[in-house]
Amino acid sequence: MGSKSDLPVMQEAADILKELNVEFEINVVSAHRTPQLMYDYATSAREKGINVIIAGAGGAAHLPGMTASLTTLPVIGVPIKSSNSIDGWDSVLSILQMPGGIPVATVALNGAKNAGILAASIIGAFDKDVADRLADYKKSLEHKVLESAKTL
């Protein structure tokens, strides 16, 4: 995430990855305030065993795109409605409108939970255990909806 103030949003990605028993790390890496750290993190991520990067950022939201420009790993961008944001639209558009050749998967504004689920889906494409846990999670969503419908 670009700032510690993004943690309340990004915690949702951590929570779902924990629930799915997918290993993760969480860091503050700012594209603007710590560009060398961002560069080092992105270029060494694969060597560290990272399979997917979830990058949350608000305002100008350059972290996901700049990270994607430095790695061949999948990058999922989480636009965050920050205190200096224009209702979050600046973050959404900064992450969504990437130039050809530098893709960033983009989830909804403050949609870190979906970023975690998407990361697990990507990993699950090659790891049956993760895929099975994700299938169980999605089945639980179905069960919750059916149970809530009974209460109407």
PDB file of C-alpha atoms in Angstrom:
ATOM      1  CA  MET A   1       0.000   0.000   0.000  1.00  0.00           C
ATOM      2  CA  GLY A   2       1.173   3.506  -0.678  1.00  0.00           C
ATOM      3  CA  SER A   3       0.610   4.740   2.874  1.00  0.00           C
ATOM      4  CA  LYS A   4      -0.156   3.311   6.306  1.00  0.00           C
ATOM      5  CA  SER A   5      -3.436   5.237   6.148  1.00  0.00           C
ATOM      6  CA  ASP A   6      -4.498   2.721   3.446  1.00  0.00           C
ATOM      7  CA  LEU A   7      -4.390  -0.137   5.962  1.00  0.00           C
ATOM      8  CA  PRO A   8      -8.093  -0.077   6.950  1.00  0.00           C
ATOM      9  CA  VAL A   9      -8.969  -0.803   3.300  1.00  0.00           C
ATOM     10  CA  MET A  10      -6.086  -3.153   2.538  1.00  0.00           C
ATOM     11  CA  GLN A  11      -6.736  -5.153   5.724  1.00  0.00           C
ATOM     12  CA  GLU A  12      -9.685  -6.726   3.891  1.00  0.00           C
ATOM     13  CA  ALA A  13      -7.275  -8.348   1.415  1.00  0.00           C
ATOM     14  CA  ALA A  14      -5.159  -9.626   4.292  1.00  0.00           C
ATOM     15  CA  ASP A  15      -8.238 -10.982   6.071  1.00  0.00           C
ATOM     16  CA  ILE A  16      -9.541 -12.970   3.087  1.00  0.00           C
ATOM     17  CA  LEU A  17      -6.072 -14.303   2.250  1.00  0.00           C
ATOM     18  CA  LYS A  18      -5.749 -15.418   5.889  1.00  0.00           C
ATOM     19  CA  GLU A  19      -9.174 -17.064   5.688  1.00  0.00           C
ATOM     20  CA  LEU A  20      -8.116 -18.888   2.505  1.00  0.00           C
ATOM     21  CA  ASN A  21      -4.776 -19.845   4.087  1.00  0.00           C
ATOM     22  CA  VAL A  22      -2.762 -18.066   1.396  1.00  0.00           C
ATOM     23  CA  GLU A  23       0.602 -16.718   2.553  1.00  0.00           C
ATOM     24  CA  PHE A  24       1.097 -12.988   2.115  1.00  0.00           C
ATOM     25  CA  GLU A  25       3.120 -10.056   3.298  1.00  0.00           C
ATOM     26  CA  ILE A  26       1.984  -6.505   3.799  1.00  0.00           C
ATOM     27  CA  ASN A  27       4.169  -3.418   3.320  1.00  0.00           C
ATOM     28  CA  VAL A  28       4.079   0.323   2.845  1.00  0.00           C
ATOM     29  CA  VAL A  29       5.814   1.235  -0.406  1.00  0.00           C
ATOM     30  CA  SER A  30       5.165   4.660  -1.888  1.00  0.00           C
ATOM     31  CA  ALA A  31       5.717   5.266  -5.591  1.00  0.00           C
ATOM     32  CA  HIS A  32       6.324   8.948  -4.876  1.00  0.00           C
ATOM     33  CA  ARG A  33       8.042   9.023  -1.485  1.00  0.00           C
ATOM     34  CA  THR A  34      10.095   5.807  -1.716  1.00  0.00           C
ATOM     35  CA  PRO A  35      10.649   5.206  -5.437  1.00  0.00           C
ATOM     36  CA  GLN A  36      13.845   3.189  -4.925  1.00  0.00           C
ATOM     37  CA  LEU A  37      12.087   0.929  -2.423  1.00  0.00           C
ATOM     38  CA  MET A  38       9.231   0.448  -4.916  1.00  0.00           C
ATOM     39  CA  TYR A  39      11.729  -0.404  -7.640  1.00  0.00           C
ATOM     40  CA  ASP A  40      13.620  -2.858  -5.438  1.00  0.00           C
ATOM     41  CA  TYR A  41      10.416  -4.496  -4.201  1.00  0.00           C
ATOM     42  CA  ALA A  42       8.909  -4.940  -7.655  1.00  0.00           C
ATOM     43  CA  THR A  43      12.080  -6.196  -9.311  1.00  0.00           C
ATOM     44  CA  SER A  44      12.861  -8.719  -6.550  1.00  0.00           C
ATOM     45  CA  ALA A  45       9.327  -9.969  -5.827  1.00  0.00           C
ATOM     46  CA  ARG A  46       9.552 -13.083  -8.010  1.00  0.00           C
ATOM     47  CA  GLU A  47      12.900 -14.077  -6.458  1.00  0.00           C
ATOM     48  CA  LYS A  48      11.278 -13.766  -3.012  1.00  0.00           C
ATOM     49  CA  GLY A  49       8.600 -16.283  -4.051  1.00  0.00           C
ATOM     50  CA  ILE A  50       5.788 -13.788  -4.516  1.00  0.00           C
ATOM     51  CA  ASN A  51       3.250 -14.907  -7.139  1.00  0.00           C
ATOM     52  CA  VAL A  52       0.847 -11.937  -7.269  1.00  0.00           C
ATOM     53  CA  ILE A  53       1.163  -8.334  -6.086  1.00  0.00           C
ATOM     54  CA  ILE A  54      -1.819  -6.435  -4.716  1.00  0.00           C
ATOM     55  CA  ALA A  55      -1.060  -2.717  -4.753  1.00  0.00           C
ATOM     56  CA  GLY A  56      -3.443  -0.287  -3.084  1.00  0.00           C
ATOM     57  CA  ALA A  57      -3.111   3.439  -3.594  1.00  0.00           C
ATOM     58  CA  GLY A  58      -5.139   6.604  -3.305  1.00  0.00           C
ATOM     59  CA  GLY A  59      -4.970   9.997  -4.972  1.00  0.00           C
ATOM     60  CA  ALA A  60      -2.726   9.868  -8.037  1.00  0.00           C
ATOM     61  CA  ALA A  61      -2.391   6.104  -7.377  1.00  0.00           C
ATOM     62  CA  HIS A  62       0.802   5.404  -9.306  1.00  0.00           C
ATOM     63  CA  LEU A  63       1.924   2.438  -7.185  1.00  0.00           C
ATOM     64  CA  PRO A  64       0.051  -0.342  -9.052  1.00  0.00           C
ATOM     65  CA  GLY A  65       1.041   0.825 -12.533  1.00  0.00           C
ATOM     66  CA  MET A  66       4.645   1.584 -11.687  1.00  0.00           C
ATOM     67  CA  THR A  67       4.937  -1.786  -9.956  1.00  0.00           C
ATOM     68  CA  ALA A  68       3.450  -3.513 -13.015  1.00  0.00           C
ATOM     69  CA  SER A  69       5.967  -1.734 -15.230  1.00  0.00           C
ATOM     70  CA  LEU A  70       8.812  -3.302 -13.235  1.00  0.00           C
ATOM     71  CA  THR A  71       7.679  -6.938 -12.954  1.00  0.00           C
ATOM     72  CA  THR A  72       6.127  -9.701 -15.023  1.00  0.00           C
ATOM     73  CA  LEU A  73       4.057 -10.859 -12.040  1.00  0.00           C
ATOM     74  CA  PRO A  74       0.309 -10.163 -12.103  1.00  0.00           C
ATOM     75  CA  VAL A  75      -0.499  -6.891 -10.343  1.00  0.00           C
ATOM     76  CA  ILE A  76      -3.934  -6.169  -8.893  1.00  0.00           C
ATOM     77  CA  GLY A  77      -4.646  -2.518  -8.190  1.00  0.00           C
ATOM     78  CA  VAL A  78      -6.937  -1.377  -5.398  1.00  0.00           C
ATOM     79  CA  PRO A  79      -8.034   2.236  -5.829  1.00  0.00           C
ATOM     80  CA  ILE A  80      -8.446   3.823  -2.410  1.00  0.00           C
ATOM     81  CA  LYS A  81     -10.562   6.829  -1.584  1.00  0.00           C
ATOM     82  CA  SER A  82      -8.016   8.870   0.346  1.00  0.00           C
ATOM     83  CA  SER A  83      -8.201  12.208   2.129  1.00  0.00           C
ATOM     84  CA  ASN A  84      -6.723  14.025  -0.901  1.00  0.00           C
ATOM     85  CA  SER A  85      -8.869  12.117  -3.373  1.00  0.00           C
ATOM     86  CA  ILE A  86     -11.473  13.466  -5.761  1.00  0.00           C
ATOM     87  CA  ASP A  87     -14.204  11.142  -4.448  1.00  0.00           C
ATOM     88  CA  GLY A  88     -11.908   8.243  -5.360  1.00  0.00           C
ATOM     89  CA  TRP A  89     -12.298   8.745  -9.110  1.00  0.00           C
ATOM     90  CA  ASP A  90      -8.718   9.920  -9.527  1.00  0.00           C
ATOM     91  CA  SER A  91      -7.510   6.666  -7.976  1.00  0.00           C
ATOM     92  CA  VAL A  92      -9.872   4.503 -10.036  1.00  0.00           C
ATOM     93  CA  LEU A  93      -8.894   6.133 -13.316  1.00  0.00           C
ATOM     94  CA  SER A  94      -5.165   6.228 -12.504  1.00  0.00           C
ATOM     95  CA  ILE A  95      -5.156   2.467 -11.976  1.00  0.00           C
ATOM     96  CA  LEU A  96      -7.710   1.522 -14.612  1.00  0.00           C
ATOM     97  CA  GLN A  97      -6.337   3.505 -17.561  1.00  0.00           C
ATOM     98  CA  MET A  98      -2.968   1.806 -18.022  1.00  0.00           C
ATOM     99  CA  PRO A  99      -1.109   2.072 -21.333  1.00  0.00           C
ATOM    100  CA  GLY A 100      -0.924  -0.956 -23.622  1.00  0.00           C
ATOM    101  CA  GLY A 101       1.691  -3.434 -22.474  1.00  0.00           C
ATOM    102  CA  ILE A 102       1.436  -2.629 -18.750  1.00  0.00           C
ATOM    103  CA  PRO A 103      -1.752  -4.329 -17.522  1.00  0.00           C
ATOM    104  CA  VAL A 104      -3.066  -3.893 -14.007  1.00  0.00           C
ATOM    105  CA  ALA A 105      -6.149  -5.811 -12.929  1.00  0.00           C
ATOM    106  CA  THR A 106      -8.322  -3.244 -11.171  1.00  0.00           C
ATOM    107  CA  VAL A 107     -10.974  -3.915  -8.547  1.00  0.00           C
ATOM    108  CA  ALA A 108     -13.635  -1.558  -7.227  1.00  0.00           C
ATOM    109  CA  LEU A 109     -12.885   1.513  -5.151  1.00  0.00           C
ATOM    110  CA  ASN A 110     -11.819   0.252  -1.702  1.00  0.00           C
ATOM    111  CA  GLY A 111     -12.318  -3.299  -3.055  1.00  0.00           C
ATOM    112  CA  ALA A 112      -9.369  -4.961  -1.329  1.00  0.00           C
ATOM    113  CA  LYS A 113     -11.386  -8.050  -0.383  1.00  0.00           C
ATOM    114  CA  ASN A 114     -12.003  -8.767  -4.071  1.00  0.00           C
ATOM    115  CA  ALA A 115      -8.314  -8.152  -4.766  1.00  0.00           C
ATOM    116  CA  GLY A 116      -7.478 -10.868  -2.248  1.00  0.00           C
ATOM    117  CA  ILE A 117      -9.992 -13.233  -3.817  1.00  0.00           C
ATOM    118  CA  LEU A 118      -8.642 -12.491  -7.302  1.00  0.00           C
ATOM    119  CA  ALA A 119      -5.071 -13.098  -6.107  1.00  0.00           C
ATOM    120  CA  ALA A 120      -6.177 -16.441  -4.630  1.00  0.00           C
ATOM    121  CA  SER A 121      -7.877 -17.284  -7.942  1.00  0.00           C
ATOM    122  CA  ILE A 122      -4.682 -16.592  -9.862  1.00  0.00           C
ATOM    123  CA  ILE A 123      -2.643 -18.709  -7.459  1.00  0.00           C
ATOM    124  CA  GLY A 124      -5.388 -21.356  -7.461  1.00  0.00           C
ATOM    125  CA  ALA A 125      -4.986 -21.784 -11.208  1.00  0.00           C
ATOM    126  CA  PHE A 126      -1.718 -23.586 -10.376  1.00  0.00           C
ATOM    127  CA  ASP A 127      -2.276 -24.703  -6.774  1.00  0.00           C
ATOM    128  CA  LYS A 128      -5.133 -27.172  -6.258  1.00  0.00           C
ATOM    129  CA  ASP A 129      -5.218 -26.683  -2.486  1.00  0.00           C
ATOM    130  CA  VAL A 130      -5.807 -22.948  -2.863  1.00  0.00           C
ATOM    131  CA  ALA A 131      -8.385 -23.618  -5.601  1.00  0.00           C
ATOM    132  CA  ASP A 132     -10.242 -26.040  -3.312  1.00  0.00           C
ATOM    133  CA  ARG A 133     -10.297 -23.558  -0.421  1.00  0.00           C
ATOM    134  CA  LEU A 134     -11.547 -20.855  -2.773  1.00  0.00           C
ATOM    135  CA  ALA A 135     -14.298 -23.178  -4.048  1.00  0.00           C
ATOM    136  CA  ASP A 136     -15.360 -23.848  -0.441  1.00  0.00           C
ATOM    137  CA  TYR A 137     -15.403 -20.098   0.239  1.00  0.00           C
ATOM    138  CA  LYS A 138     -17.593 -19.431  -2.804  1.00  0.00           C
ATOM    139  CA  LYS A 139     -19.919 -22.263  -1.768  1.00  0.00           C
ATOM    140  CA  SER A 140     -20.238 -20.587   1.639  1.00  0.00           C
ATOM    141  CA  LEU A 141     -21.336 -17.384  -0.123  1.00  0.00           C
ATOM    142  CA  GLU A 142     -24.096 -19.317  -1.861  1.00  0.00           C
ATOM    143  CA  HIS A 143     -25.145 -20.844   1.461  1.00  0.00           C
ATOM    144  CA  LYS A 144     -25.299 -17.391   3.117  1.00  0.00           C
ATOM    145  CA  VAL A 145     -27.539 -16.038   0.355  1.00  0.00           C
ATOM    146  CA  LEU A 146     -29.876 -19.036   0.498  1.00  0.00           C
ATOM    147  CA  GLU A 147     -30.076 -18.788   4.294  1.00  0.00           C
ATOM    148  CA  SER A 148     -30.800 -15.050   4.177  1.00  0.00           C
ATOM    149  CA  ALA A 149     -33.533 -15.646   1.566  1.00  0.00           C
ATOM    150  CA  LYS A 150     -35.282 -17.965   4.028  1.00  0.00           C
ATOM    151  CA  THR A 151     -35.648 -15.099   6.487  1.00  0.00           C
ATOM    152  CA  LEU A 152     -37.601 -12.880   4.091  1.00  0.00           C
TER     153      LEU A 152
END
